PDB file of C-alpha atoms in Angstrom:
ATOM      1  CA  UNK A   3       9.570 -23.583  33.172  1.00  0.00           C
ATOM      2  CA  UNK A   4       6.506 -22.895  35.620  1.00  0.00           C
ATOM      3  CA  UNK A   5       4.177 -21.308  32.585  1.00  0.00           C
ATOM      4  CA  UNK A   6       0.448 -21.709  32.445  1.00  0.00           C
ATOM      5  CA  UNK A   7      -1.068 -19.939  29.401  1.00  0.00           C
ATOM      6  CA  UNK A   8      -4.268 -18.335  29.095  1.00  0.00           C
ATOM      7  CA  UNK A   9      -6.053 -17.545  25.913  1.00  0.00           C
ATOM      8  CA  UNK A  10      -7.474 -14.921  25.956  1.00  0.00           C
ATOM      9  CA  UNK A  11      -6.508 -12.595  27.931  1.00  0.00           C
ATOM     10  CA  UNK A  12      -9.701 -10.454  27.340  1.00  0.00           C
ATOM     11  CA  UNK A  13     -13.043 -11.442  26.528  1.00  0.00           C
ATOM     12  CA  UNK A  14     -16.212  -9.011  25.756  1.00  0.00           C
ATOM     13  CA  UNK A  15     -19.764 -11.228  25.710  1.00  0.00           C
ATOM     14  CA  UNK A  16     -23.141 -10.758  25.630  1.00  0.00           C
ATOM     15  CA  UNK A  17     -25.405 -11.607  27.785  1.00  0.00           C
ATOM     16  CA  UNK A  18     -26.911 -14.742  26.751  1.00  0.00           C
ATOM     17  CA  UNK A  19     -24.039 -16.214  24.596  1.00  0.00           C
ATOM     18  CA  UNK A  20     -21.256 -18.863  25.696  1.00  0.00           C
ATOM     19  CA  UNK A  21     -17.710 -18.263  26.838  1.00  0.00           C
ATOM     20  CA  UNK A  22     -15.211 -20.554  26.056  1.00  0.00           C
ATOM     21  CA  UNK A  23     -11.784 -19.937  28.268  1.00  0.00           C
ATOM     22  CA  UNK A  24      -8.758 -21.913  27.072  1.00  0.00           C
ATOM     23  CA  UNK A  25      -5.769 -22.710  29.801  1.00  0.00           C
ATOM     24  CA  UNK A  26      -2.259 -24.838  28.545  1.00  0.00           C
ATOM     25  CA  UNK A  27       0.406 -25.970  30.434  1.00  0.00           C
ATOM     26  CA  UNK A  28       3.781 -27.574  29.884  1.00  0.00           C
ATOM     27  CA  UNK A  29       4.949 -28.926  33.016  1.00  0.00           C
ATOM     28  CA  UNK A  30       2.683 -32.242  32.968  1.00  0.00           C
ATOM     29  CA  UNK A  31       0.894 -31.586  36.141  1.00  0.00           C
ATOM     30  CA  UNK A  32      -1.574 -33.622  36.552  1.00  0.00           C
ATOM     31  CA  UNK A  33      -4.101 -31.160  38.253  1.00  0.00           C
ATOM     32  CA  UNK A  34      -5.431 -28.346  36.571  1.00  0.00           C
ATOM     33  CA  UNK A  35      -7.732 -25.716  38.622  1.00  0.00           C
ATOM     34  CA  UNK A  36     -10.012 -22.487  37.693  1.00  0.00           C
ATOM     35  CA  UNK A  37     -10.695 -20.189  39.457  1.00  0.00           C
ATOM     36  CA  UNK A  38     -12.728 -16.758  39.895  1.00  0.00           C
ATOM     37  CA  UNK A  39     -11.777 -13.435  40.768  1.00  0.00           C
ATOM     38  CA  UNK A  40     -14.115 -10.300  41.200  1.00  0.00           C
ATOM     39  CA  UNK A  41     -13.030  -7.041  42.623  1.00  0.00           C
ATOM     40  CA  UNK A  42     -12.950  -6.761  46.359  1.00  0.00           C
ATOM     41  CA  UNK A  43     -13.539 -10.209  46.566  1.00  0.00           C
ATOM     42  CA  UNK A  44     -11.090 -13.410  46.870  1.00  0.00           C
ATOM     43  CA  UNK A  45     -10.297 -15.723  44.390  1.00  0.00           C
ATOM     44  CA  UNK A  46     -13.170 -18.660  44.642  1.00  0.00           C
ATOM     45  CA  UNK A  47     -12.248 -22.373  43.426  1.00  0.00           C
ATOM     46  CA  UNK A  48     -14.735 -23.085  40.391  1.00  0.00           C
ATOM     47  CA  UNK A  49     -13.589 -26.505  39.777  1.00  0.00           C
ATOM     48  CA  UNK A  50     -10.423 -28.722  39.001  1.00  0.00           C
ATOM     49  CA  UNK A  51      -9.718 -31.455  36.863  1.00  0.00           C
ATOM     50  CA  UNK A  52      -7.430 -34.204  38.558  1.00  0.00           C
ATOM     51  CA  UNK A  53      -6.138 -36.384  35.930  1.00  0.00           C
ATOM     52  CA  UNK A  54      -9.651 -37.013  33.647  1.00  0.00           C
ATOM     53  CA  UNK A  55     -11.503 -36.237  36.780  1.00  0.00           C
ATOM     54  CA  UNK A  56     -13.848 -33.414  36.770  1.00  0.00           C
ATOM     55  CA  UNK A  57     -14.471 -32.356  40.552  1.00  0.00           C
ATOM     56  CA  UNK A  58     -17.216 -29.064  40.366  1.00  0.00           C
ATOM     57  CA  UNK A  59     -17.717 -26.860  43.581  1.00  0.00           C
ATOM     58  CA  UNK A  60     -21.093 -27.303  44.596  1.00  0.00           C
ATOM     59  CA  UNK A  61     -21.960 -23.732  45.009  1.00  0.00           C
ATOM     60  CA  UNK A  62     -21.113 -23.485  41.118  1.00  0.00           C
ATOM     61  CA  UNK A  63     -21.757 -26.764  39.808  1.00  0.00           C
ATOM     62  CA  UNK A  64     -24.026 -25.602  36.964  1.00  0.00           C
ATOM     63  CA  UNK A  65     -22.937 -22.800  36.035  1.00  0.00           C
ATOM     64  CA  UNK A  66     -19.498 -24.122  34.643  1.00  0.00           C
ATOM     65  CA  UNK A  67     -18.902 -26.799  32.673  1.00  0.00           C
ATOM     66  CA  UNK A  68     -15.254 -28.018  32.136  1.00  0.00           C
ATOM     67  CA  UNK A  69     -12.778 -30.093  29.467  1.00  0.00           C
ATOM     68  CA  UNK A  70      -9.686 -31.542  29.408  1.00  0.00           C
ATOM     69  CA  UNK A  71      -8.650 -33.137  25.756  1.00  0.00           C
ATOM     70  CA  UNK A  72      -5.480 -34.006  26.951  1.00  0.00           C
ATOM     71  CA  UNK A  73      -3.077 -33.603  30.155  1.00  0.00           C
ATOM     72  CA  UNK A  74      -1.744 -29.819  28.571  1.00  0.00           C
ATOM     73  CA  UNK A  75      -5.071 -28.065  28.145  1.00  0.00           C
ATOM     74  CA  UNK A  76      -8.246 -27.213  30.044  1.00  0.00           C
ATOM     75  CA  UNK A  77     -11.177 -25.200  29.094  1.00  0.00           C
ATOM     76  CA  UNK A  78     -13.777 -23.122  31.118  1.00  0.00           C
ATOM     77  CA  UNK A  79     -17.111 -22.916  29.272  1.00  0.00           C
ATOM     78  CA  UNK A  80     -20.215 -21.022  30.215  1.00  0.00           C
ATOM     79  CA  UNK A  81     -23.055 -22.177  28.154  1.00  0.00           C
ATOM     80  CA  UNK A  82     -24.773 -18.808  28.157  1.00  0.00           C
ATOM     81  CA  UNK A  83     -23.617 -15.857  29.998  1.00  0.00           C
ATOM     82  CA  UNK A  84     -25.174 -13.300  32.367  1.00  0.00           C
ATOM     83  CA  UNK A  85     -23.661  -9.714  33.909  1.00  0.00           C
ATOM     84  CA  UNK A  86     -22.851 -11.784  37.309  1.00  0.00           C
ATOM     85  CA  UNK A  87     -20.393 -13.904  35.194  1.00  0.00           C
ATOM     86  CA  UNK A  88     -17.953 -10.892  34.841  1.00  0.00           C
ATOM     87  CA  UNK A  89     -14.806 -11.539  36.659  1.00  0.00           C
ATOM     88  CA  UNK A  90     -11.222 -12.619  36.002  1.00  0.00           C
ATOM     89  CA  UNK A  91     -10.911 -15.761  35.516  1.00  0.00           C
ATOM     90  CA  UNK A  92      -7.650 -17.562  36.684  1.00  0.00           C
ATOM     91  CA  UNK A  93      -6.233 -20.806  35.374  1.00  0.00           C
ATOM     92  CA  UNK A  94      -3.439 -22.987  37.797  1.00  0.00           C
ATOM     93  CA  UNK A  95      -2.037 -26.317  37.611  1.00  0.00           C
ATOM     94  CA  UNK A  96       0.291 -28.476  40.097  1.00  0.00           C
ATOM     95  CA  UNK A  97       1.730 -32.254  40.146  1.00  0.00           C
ATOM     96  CA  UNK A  98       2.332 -35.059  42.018  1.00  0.00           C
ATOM     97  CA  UNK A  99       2.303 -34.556  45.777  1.00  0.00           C
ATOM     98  CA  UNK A 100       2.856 -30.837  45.395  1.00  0.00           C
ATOM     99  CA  UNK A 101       0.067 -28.823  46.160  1.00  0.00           C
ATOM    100  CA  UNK A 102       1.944 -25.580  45.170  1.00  0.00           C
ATOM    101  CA  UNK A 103      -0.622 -24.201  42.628  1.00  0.00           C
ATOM    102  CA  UNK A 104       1.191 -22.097  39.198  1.00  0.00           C
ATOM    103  CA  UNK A 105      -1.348 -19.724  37.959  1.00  0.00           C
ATOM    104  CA  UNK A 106      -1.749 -18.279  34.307  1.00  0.00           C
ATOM    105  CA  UNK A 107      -1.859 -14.615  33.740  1.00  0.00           C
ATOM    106  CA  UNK A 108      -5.937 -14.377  34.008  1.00  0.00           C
ATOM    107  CA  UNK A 109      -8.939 -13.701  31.469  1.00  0.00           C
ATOM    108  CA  UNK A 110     -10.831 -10.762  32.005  1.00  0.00           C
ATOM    109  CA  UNK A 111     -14.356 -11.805  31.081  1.00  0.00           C
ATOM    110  CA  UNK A 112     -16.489  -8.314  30.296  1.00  0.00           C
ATOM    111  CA  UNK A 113     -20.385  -9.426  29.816  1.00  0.00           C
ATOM    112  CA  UNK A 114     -22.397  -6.974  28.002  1.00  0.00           C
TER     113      UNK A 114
ATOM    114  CA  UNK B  23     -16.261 -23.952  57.261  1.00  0.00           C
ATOM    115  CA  UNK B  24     -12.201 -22.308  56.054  1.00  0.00           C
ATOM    116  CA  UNK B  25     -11.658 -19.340  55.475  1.00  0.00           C
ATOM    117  CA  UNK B  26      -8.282 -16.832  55.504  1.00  0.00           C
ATOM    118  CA  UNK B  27      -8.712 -13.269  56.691  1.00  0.00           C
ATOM    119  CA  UNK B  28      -6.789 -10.287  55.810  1.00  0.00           C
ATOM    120  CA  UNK B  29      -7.382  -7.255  57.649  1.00  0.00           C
ATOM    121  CA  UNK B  30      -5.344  -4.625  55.767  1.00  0.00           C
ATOM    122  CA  UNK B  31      -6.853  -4.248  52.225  1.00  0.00           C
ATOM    123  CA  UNK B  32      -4.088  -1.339  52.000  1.00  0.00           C
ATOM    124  CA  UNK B  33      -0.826  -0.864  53.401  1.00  0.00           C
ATOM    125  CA  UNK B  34       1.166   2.348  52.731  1.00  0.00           C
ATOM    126  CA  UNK B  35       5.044   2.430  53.906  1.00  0.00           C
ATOM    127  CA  UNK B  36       8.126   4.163  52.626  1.00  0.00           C
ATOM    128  CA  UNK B  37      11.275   2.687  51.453  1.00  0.00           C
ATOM    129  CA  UNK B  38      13.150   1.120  53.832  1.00  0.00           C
ATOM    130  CA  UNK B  39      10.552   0.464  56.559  1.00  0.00           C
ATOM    131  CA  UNK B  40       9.229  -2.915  57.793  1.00  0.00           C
ATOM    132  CA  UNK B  41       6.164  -4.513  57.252  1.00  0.00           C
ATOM    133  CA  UNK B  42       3.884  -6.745  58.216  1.00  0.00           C
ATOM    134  CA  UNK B  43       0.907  -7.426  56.764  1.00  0.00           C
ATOM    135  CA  UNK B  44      -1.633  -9.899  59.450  1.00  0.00           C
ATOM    136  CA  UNK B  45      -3.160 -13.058  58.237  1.00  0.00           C
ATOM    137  CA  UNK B  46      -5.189 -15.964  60.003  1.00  0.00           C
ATOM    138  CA  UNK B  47      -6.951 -18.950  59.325  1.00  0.00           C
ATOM    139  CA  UNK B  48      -9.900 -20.939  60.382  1.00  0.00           C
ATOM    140  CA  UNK B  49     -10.301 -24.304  59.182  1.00  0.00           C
ATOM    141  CA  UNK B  50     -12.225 -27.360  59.644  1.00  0.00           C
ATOM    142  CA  UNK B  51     -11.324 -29.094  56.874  1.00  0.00           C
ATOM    143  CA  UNK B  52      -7.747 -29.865  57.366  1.00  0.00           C
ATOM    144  CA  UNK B  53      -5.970 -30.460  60.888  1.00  0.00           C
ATOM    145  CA  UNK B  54      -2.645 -29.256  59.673  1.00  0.00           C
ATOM    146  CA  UNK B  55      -3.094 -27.286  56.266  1.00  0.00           C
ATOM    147  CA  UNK B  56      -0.207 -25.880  54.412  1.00  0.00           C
ATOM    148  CA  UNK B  57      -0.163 -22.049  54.019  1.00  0.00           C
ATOM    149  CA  UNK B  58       1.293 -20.032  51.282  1.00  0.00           C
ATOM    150  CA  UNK B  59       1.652 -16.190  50.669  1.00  0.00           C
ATOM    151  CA  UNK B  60       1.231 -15.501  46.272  1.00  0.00           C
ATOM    152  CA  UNK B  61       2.056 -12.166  45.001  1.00  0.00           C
ATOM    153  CA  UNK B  62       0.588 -10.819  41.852  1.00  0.00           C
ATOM    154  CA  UNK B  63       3.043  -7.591  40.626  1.00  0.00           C
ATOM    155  CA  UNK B  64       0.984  -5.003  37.931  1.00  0.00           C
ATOM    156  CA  UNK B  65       0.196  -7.038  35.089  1.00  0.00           C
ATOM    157  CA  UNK B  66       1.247 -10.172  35.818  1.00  0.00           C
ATOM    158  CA  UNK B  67      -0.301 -13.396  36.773  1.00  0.00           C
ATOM    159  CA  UNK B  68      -0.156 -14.529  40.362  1.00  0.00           C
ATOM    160  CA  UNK B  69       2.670 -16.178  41.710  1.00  0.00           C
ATOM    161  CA  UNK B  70       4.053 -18.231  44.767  1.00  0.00           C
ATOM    162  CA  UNK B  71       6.056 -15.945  47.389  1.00  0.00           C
ATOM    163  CA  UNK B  72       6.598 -18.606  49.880  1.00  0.00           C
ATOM    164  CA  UNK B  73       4.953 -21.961  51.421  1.00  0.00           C
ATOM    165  CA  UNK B  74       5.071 -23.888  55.166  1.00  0.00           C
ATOM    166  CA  UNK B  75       3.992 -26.889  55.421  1.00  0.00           C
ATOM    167  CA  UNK B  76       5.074 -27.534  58.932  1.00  0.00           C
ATOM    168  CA  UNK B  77       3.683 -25.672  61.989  1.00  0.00           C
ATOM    169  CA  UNK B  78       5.998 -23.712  63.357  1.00  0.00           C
ATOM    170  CA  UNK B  79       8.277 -23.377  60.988  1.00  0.00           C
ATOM    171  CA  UNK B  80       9.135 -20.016  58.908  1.00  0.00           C
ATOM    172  CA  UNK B  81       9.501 -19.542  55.167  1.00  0.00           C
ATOM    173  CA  UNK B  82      11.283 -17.296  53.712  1.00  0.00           C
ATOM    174  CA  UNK B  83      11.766 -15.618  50.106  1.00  0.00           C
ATOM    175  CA  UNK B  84      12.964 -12.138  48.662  1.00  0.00           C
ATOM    176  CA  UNK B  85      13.666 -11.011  52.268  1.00  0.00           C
ATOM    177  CA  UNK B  86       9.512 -11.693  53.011  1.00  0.00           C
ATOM    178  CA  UNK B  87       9.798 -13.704  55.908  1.00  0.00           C
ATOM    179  CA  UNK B  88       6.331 -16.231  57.179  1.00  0.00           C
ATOM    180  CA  UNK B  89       6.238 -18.395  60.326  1.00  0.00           C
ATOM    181  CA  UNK B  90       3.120 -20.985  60.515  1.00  0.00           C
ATOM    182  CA  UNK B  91       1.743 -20.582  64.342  1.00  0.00           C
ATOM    183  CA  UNK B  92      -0.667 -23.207  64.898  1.00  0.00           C
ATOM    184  CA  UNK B  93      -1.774 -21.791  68.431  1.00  0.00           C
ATOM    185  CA  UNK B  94      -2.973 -18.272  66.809  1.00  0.00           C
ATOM    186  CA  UNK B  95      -3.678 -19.711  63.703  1.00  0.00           C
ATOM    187  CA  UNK B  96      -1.637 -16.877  62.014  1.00  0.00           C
ATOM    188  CA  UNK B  97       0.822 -16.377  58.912  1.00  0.00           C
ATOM    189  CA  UNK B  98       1.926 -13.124  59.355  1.00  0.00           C
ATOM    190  CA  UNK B  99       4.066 -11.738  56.116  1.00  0.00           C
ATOM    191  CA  UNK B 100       7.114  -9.687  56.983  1.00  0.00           C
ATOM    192  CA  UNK B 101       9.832  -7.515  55.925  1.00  0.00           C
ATOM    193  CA  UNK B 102      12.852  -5.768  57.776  1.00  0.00           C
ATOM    194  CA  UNK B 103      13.290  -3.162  54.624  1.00  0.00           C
ATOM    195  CA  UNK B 104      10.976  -2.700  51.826  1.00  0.00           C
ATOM    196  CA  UNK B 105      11.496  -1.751  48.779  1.00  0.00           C
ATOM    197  CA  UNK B 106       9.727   0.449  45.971  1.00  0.00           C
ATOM    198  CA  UNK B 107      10.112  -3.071  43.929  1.00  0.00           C
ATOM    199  CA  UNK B 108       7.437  -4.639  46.536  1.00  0.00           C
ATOM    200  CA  UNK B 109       4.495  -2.658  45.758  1.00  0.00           C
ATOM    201  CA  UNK B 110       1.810  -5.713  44.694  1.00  0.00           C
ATOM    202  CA  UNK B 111      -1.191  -7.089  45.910  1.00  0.00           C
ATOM    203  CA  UNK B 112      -0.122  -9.829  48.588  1.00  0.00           C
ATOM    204  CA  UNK B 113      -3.034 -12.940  49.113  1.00  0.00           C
ATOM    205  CA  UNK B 114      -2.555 -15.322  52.350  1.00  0.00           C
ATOM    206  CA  UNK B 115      -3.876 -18.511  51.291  1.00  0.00           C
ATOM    207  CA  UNK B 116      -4.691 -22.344  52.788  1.00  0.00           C
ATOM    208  CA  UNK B 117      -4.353 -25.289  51.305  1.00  0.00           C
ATOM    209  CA  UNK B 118      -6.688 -28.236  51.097  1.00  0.00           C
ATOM    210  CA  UNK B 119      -5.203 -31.190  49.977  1.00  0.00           C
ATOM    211  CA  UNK B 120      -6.243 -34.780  49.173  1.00  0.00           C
ATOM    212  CA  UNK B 121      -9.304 -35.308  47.151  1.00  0.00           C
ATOM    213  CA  UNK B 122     -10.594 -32.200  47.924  1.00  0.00           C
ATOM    214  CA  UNK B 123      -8.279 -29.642  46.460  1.00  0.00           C
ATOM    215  CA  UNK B 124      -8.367 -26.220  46.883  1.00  0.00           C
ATOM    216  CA  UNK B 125      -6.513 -22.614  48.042  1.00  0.00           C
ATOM    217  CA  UNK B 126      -8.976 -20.853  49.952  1.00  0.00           C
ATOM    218  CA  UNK B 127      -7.654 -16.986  49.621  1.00  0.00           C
ATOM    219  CA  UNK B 128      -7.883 -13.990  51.362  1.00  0.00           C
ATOM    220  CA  UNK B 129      -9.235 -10.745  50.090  1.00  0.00           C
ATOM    221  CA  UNK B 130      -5.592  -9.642  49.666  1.00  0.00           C
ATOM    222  CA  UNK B 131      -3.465  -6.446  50.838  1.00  0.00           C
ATOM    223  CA  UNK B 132      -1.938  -3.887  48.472  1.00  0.00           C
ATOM    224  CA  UNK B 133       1.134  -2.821  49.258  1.00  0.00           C
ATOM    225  CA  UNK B 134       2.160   0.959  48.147  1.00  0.00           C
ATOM    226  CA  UNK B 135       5.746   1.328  48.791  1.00  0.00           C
ATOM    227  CA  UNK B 136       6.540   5.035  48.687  1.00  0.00           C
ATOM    228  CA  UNK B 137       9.964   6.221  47.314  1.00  0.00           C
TER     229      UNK B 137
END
């Protein structure tokens, strides 16, 4: 089973308020990724989690903040929104040597 | 820098027809990077279509056929016969690997197959 979960899969915010994204996976891969996704534009690495290791983009690196309880979940959290954070946001893990990335379904992140 | 260009953002073909849809790559980054096509069907998530790691070698999956040319840095996508099944949004993408991680996408073709 290659599923990665996202929860949810739609998210209306105000500007001004946090977001908290939630990603799961079952396969124990140890790398867990999130990424961004706004129309006519490629999906853009935010940051990844290797193991317990947070590694930020550096374009991004305070504007997303990032947390991994355990090796199944990971969490995107924007401590308080603006419009520019609209965008789908897409979860993906992978393990061992594999760099084959599994993505989750997406969150479509409205800010209002 | 690396970066992945598609230059179709829209590719119209009828059943039956072959396609291609163009990709290259540019990186710095990564001598030999591995390069992977991901589909993503009408609501649903994105998923892997095929992956080379080694240049010039071809992948191959669901008839879509990909061969890795290191000396024009292109990963063309092909088919021989389409089908109404394959309409989708097709992204080329390079991989960064070691402590750096990364797929560095392009801005993805979609594919109308008309019946």
């Amino acid at each position: 089973d290659t599923t990665v979960k996202q929860n949810p899969r739609y998210k209306l915010a105000r500007v001004g308020k946090p977001v908290n994204l939630i990603c799961s996976q079952t396969m124990n891969h140890d790398t867990m990724y999130w990424y961004q996704k706004k129309p006519n534009q490629a999906p853009k690495l935010l940051l990844f989690y290797y193991d317990k290791i947070l590694n930020r983009e550096a374009d991004t690196f305070e504007k997303f903040q990032s947390s991994r309880p355990n090796n199944s979940f990971c969490s995107l959290y924007i401590g308080s929104a603006g419009l520019e954070y609209s965008a789908m946001y897409l979860c993906a893990s992978s393990g061992g040597h594999q760099d084959t990335q599994y993505f989750g379904p997406g969150t479509r992140l409205l800010v209002l | 820098g690396d970066s992945v260009t598609q230059t179709e953002g829209q590719v119209t073909v009828s059943e039956s027809k072959s396609l291609i849809i163009n990709c290259t790559y540019s990186t710095t980054s990564i001598a030999y990077p591995n390069l992977f096509w991901y589909v993503r069907y009408p609501g649903e998530g994105l998923q892997l279509l095929l992956k080379v790691i080694t240049a010039g070698q071809k992948g191959s999956s669901r008839g879509f056929e990909a061969t890795y040319n290191k000396e024009t840095t292109s990963f063309h996508l092909q088919k021989a016969s389409v089908q109404e099944s394959d309409s989708a949004v097709y992204y080329c993408a390079l991989g960064i690997t070691g402590n750096t991680r990364k797929l560095i996408f392009g801005l993805g073709t979609t594919l109308q197959v008309q019946p």
